[in-house]
C-alpha cells in the first residue's frame, strides 16, 4: 500500500497543494504525472551530465537509476542538469579561469532550481573536480534531505605495461619538449591513457572529494568506489534514491550530518590518502554553507597530525580502481577509525553513525594499497600547511611521495601562468630556482587557476626534485613535487608574493610548516609602498563578477556569507 504523505511541512506544498495551485499542477499533468505522483514528495535528481569530458558522460545513465530508487520508495523524481568545467580540458590556458567559478555556478544553479520548484529533497550526482564540492555546497545551503553520489572514476590506461592516467600525458608533454620522448610515443600514450568514462583515476581532486563525500556522511558507504562504467554504480544509484526518501521521513538534513566533527573527519581522510590540496579550498567553502568556520589552517593542522596510509597516485603507485578492488573507501575509513583518528559518532545519510556503518568492515590483508595506521607510509599526512612572512594567511603543499621536504632557493617571478610555462618549455630556469607564479589568485586571476601544465612539464624534464614552485593560484590534484599553492594574501591585494623580485632568497620547510623570504620587514614595507594594483583582462561577465565578490583562499574563496548570516533555511519555508 502506497504511503500517504502529509505535505504541510514540505516545500512542494507551495507548488502542488490546494486549489490555488491548480495552474502549477497543470504543468505536471503536461509532463505525464498522475495525481498520485503529484501528491508524493518531489525529489530533485541533479547531475552535471554533459559532453565536455569523460567524468560527466556517464552521469545521465546513473541518474535513471537514482530516479528508479526514488520512485520505488514512493517519491516523485524530477531530473535536471547543471554545468561542469572540466579541468583536464581547461588546463594550461585561459579556460582554467572558469574552473573555480564553475563551483559557484553549480551550487547556485542547483539552489535556484530546487528553490524555484519547491523540491523536498535532493540527490546529486557529480563526477568532476569542482562539481563534487559544488553539489555538496548546494545540499548544505538548501538543507533539504540530500544524498550525494559520485559518478565514479575512469579506468586506468595501459602504456608500456604500466597503468597510466591523464597526468602521465601532461608529464609526457614535458618529456617530449625535453627530447626524452618521441612524438610517436606521445601520441600512443594520449590514445590509451583515458580508456573509459569517469573522472581522473588517481587521488586527484575528484577522487579526493569523492572520498570526502563518504567520510563526511553525505554519501552511502562504498558508493564512491566503483569506476564509472561498472554496473555497481547503477546499484548505488537505486540505493541512493531509496535512501533520500528515508531521510525525508526522518527529516534528517545535511546540516545535521555535516557538523564540525564531520568536517574534521573529512580533513583526516584527505591527509591520510595524500589527497588534493584543493580540499583545503573546498572544505572551508562547504563548511561556510553550514555556518561553520573551518579554514585552510584548520584543515592543515588536522592533516599534519594524520598518518599517510594510502599509496595512491600522483605521489604513490595505485589508482582508485585498486582501492575499489580491496573494498573501497570504507577500508580507509576503517583503518582510521580503529586507530581512533575519526569521530565515529557522526551521523550519516544511512541514519546510522559512521562507526555503525563500518562495524562489519574487515581490513584486507595481503595488499599494499591501503595500510593500517600502525604501518603508515609516514606519520605526517600527505598534505601540510605552511605559514610565514611570505604567506601570513597560509599556503598548502602536497608532500605525499616527496623525498626532500625542505627547499631553499632564489625567486624567479612570473605574473601569469603562460609566461611561466613558456619559460619552462624553453628551459629558461635552473636548479635551485623557486618559480613564482602570481596574480593568479581568486581575485587576481580572476578565478585561481590550477597549474598542472607547468608542474607536469617540470617533472617531464626531470627537474621536479630540483626546483620549487609557489603561487597564489592552485595546483591540480594531479600535481606532484615541491609545489606550494594558495599563498595568501594573494598578489592582487598586495600580499607579500606581489613584492618578490628575481633573486630573493626563499626557504620552504614542510617539516616545520614555514615559508619565508629572507628580507627584513623594512625592505618589504618599502616595496609595499611602491606596489600598485594590476588590472586584469576580465572586466565583465561571470569571471569579473566572481573577482568582485570572492574572498581569500584560506576561507575557501567564498562569494557569499553562508549559513551564519541566514535568517531562515529554504527547507523551513
XYZ file of N, CA and C in Angstrom, residues 103 126 128-134 136-137 148-150 202-216 218-219 224 263 266 269-270 273 275-286 329:
150
model
N 32.336 26.140 -9.735
C 31.872 25.586 -8.452
C 30.712 26.412 -7.918
N 27.670 13.789 -9.290
C 28.700 14.641 -9.881
C 29.970 13.835 -10.103
N 33.263 15.564 -11.521
C 34.475 16.302 -11.858
C 34.880 17.198 -10.693
N 36.092 17.740 -10.777
C 36.738 18.366 -9.625
C 35.871 19.384 -8.890
N 35.278 20.338 -9.605
C 34.506 21.389 -8.938
C 33.044 21.011 -8.781
N 32.594 20.017 -9.546
C 31.179 19.655 -9.451
C 30.879 18.902 -8.165
N 31.839 18.176 -7.631
C 31.594 17.476 -6.363
C 31.400 18.456 -5.220
N 32.356 19.368 -4.955
C 32.084 20.325 -3.874
C 30.915 21.237 -4.181
N 30.737 21.631 -5.452
C 29.612 22.500 -5.800
C 28.283 21.860 -5.474
N 27.732 19.382 -3.258
C 27.583 19.245 -1.803
C 27.335 20.596 -1.144
N 27.911 21.672 -1.690
C 27.620 23.015 -1.182
C 26.144 23.339 -1.326
N 24.433 12.464 -1.694
C 25.389 12.707 -2.771
C 25.870 11.366 -3.331
N 26.074 11.316 -4.635
C 26.673 10.125 -5.238
C 27.715 10.540 -6.274
N 28.902 10.007 -6.136
C 29.985 10.223 -7.095
C 29.688 9.450 -8.366
N 43.639 8.867 -10.300
C 44.461 8.932 -9.102
C 43.742 9.655 -7.974
N 44.469 9.870 -6.862
C 43.866 10.612 -5.752
C 44.024 12.105 -6.038
N 43.433 12.474 -7.190
C 43.414 13.866 -7.600
C 42.163 14.500 -6.973
N 41.755 15.672 -7.437
C 40.682 16.381 -6.720
C 39.358 15.628 -6.739
N 38.967 15.051 -7.877
C 37.668 14.375 -7.939
C 37.613 13.205 -6.960
N 38.607 12.336 -6.989
C 38.594 11.201 -6.068
C 38.813 11.626 -4.626
N 39.556 12.711 -4.412
C 39.702 13.237 -3.056
C 38.346 13.661 -2.505
N 37.584 14.425 -3.293
C 36.285 14.897 -2.817
C 35.257 13.764 -2.773
N 35.437 12.738 -3.605
C 34.584 11.550 -3.507
C 34.840 10.832 -2.183
N 36.095 10.744 -1.791
C 36.452 10.163 -0.501
C 35.836 10.989 0.626
N 35.898 12.316 0.475
C 35.281 13.205 1.459
C 33.780 12.944 1.576
N 33.105 12.686 0.455
C 31.647 12.511 0.494
C 31.236 11.356 1.395
N 32.026 10.297 1.420
C 31.738 9.180 2.328
C 32.167 9.508 3.754
N 33.339 10.141 3.890
C 33.860 10.429 5.228
C 32.994 11.430 5.976
N 32.402 12.373 5.244
C 31.615 13.428 5.884
C 30.167 13.001 6.095
N 27.697 12.302 3.661
C 26.665 12.664 2.692
C 26.420 11.587 1.638
N 27.296 10.606 1.541
C 27.167 9.540 0.541
C 27.034 8.192 1.227
N 31.262 5.565 -3.494
C 32.227 6.328 -4.280
C 33.277 5.453 -4.953
N 33.474 17.566 9.474
C 34.491 18.231 8.655
C 35.892 17.822 9.099
N 36.600 14.609 7.482
C 36.926 14.796 6.072
C 38.386 15.194 5.901
N 40.773 12.257 6.347
C 40.819 11.334 5.217
C 41.630 11.921 4.055
N 41.532 13.220 3.848
C 42.344 13.845 2.798
C 43.827 13.675 3.110
N 45.121 9.992 2.727
C 45.202 9.449 1.366
C 46.118 10.260 0.455
N 45.609 13.295 -0.480
C 44.650 13.865 -1.421
C 45.039 15.231 -1.939
N 44.157 15.800 -2.723
C 44.413 17.058 -3.399
C 44.455 18.231 -2.426
N 45.388 19.162 -2.679
C 45.428 20.392 -1.891
C 44.152 21.210 -2.073
N 43.409 20.953 -3.141
C 42.167 21.691 -3.354
C 41.132 21.413 -2.272
N 41.297 20.325 -1.534
C 40.376 20.071 -0.422
C 40.436 21.192 0.600
N 41.583 21.849 0.715
C 41.717 22.955 1.665
C 40.998 24.200 1.178
N 40.536 24.183 -0.055
C 39.693 25.246 -0.597
C 38.222 24.866 -0.485
N 37.928 23.596 -0.776
C 36.536 23.165 -0.853
C 35.925 22.857 0.513
N 36.688 22.307 1.440
C 36.114 22.024 2.761
C 35.702 23.315 3.482
N 36.520 24.369 3.487
C 36.045 25.621 4.089
C 34.805 26.185 3.393
N 34.736 26.053 2.071
C 33.563 26.550 1.344
C 32.314 25.756 1.708
N 32.434 24.439 1.803
C 31.302 23.622 2.222
C 30.887 23.951 3.648
N 36.462 2.822 -0.167
C 36.760 3.841 0.836
C 36.445 3.380 2.256
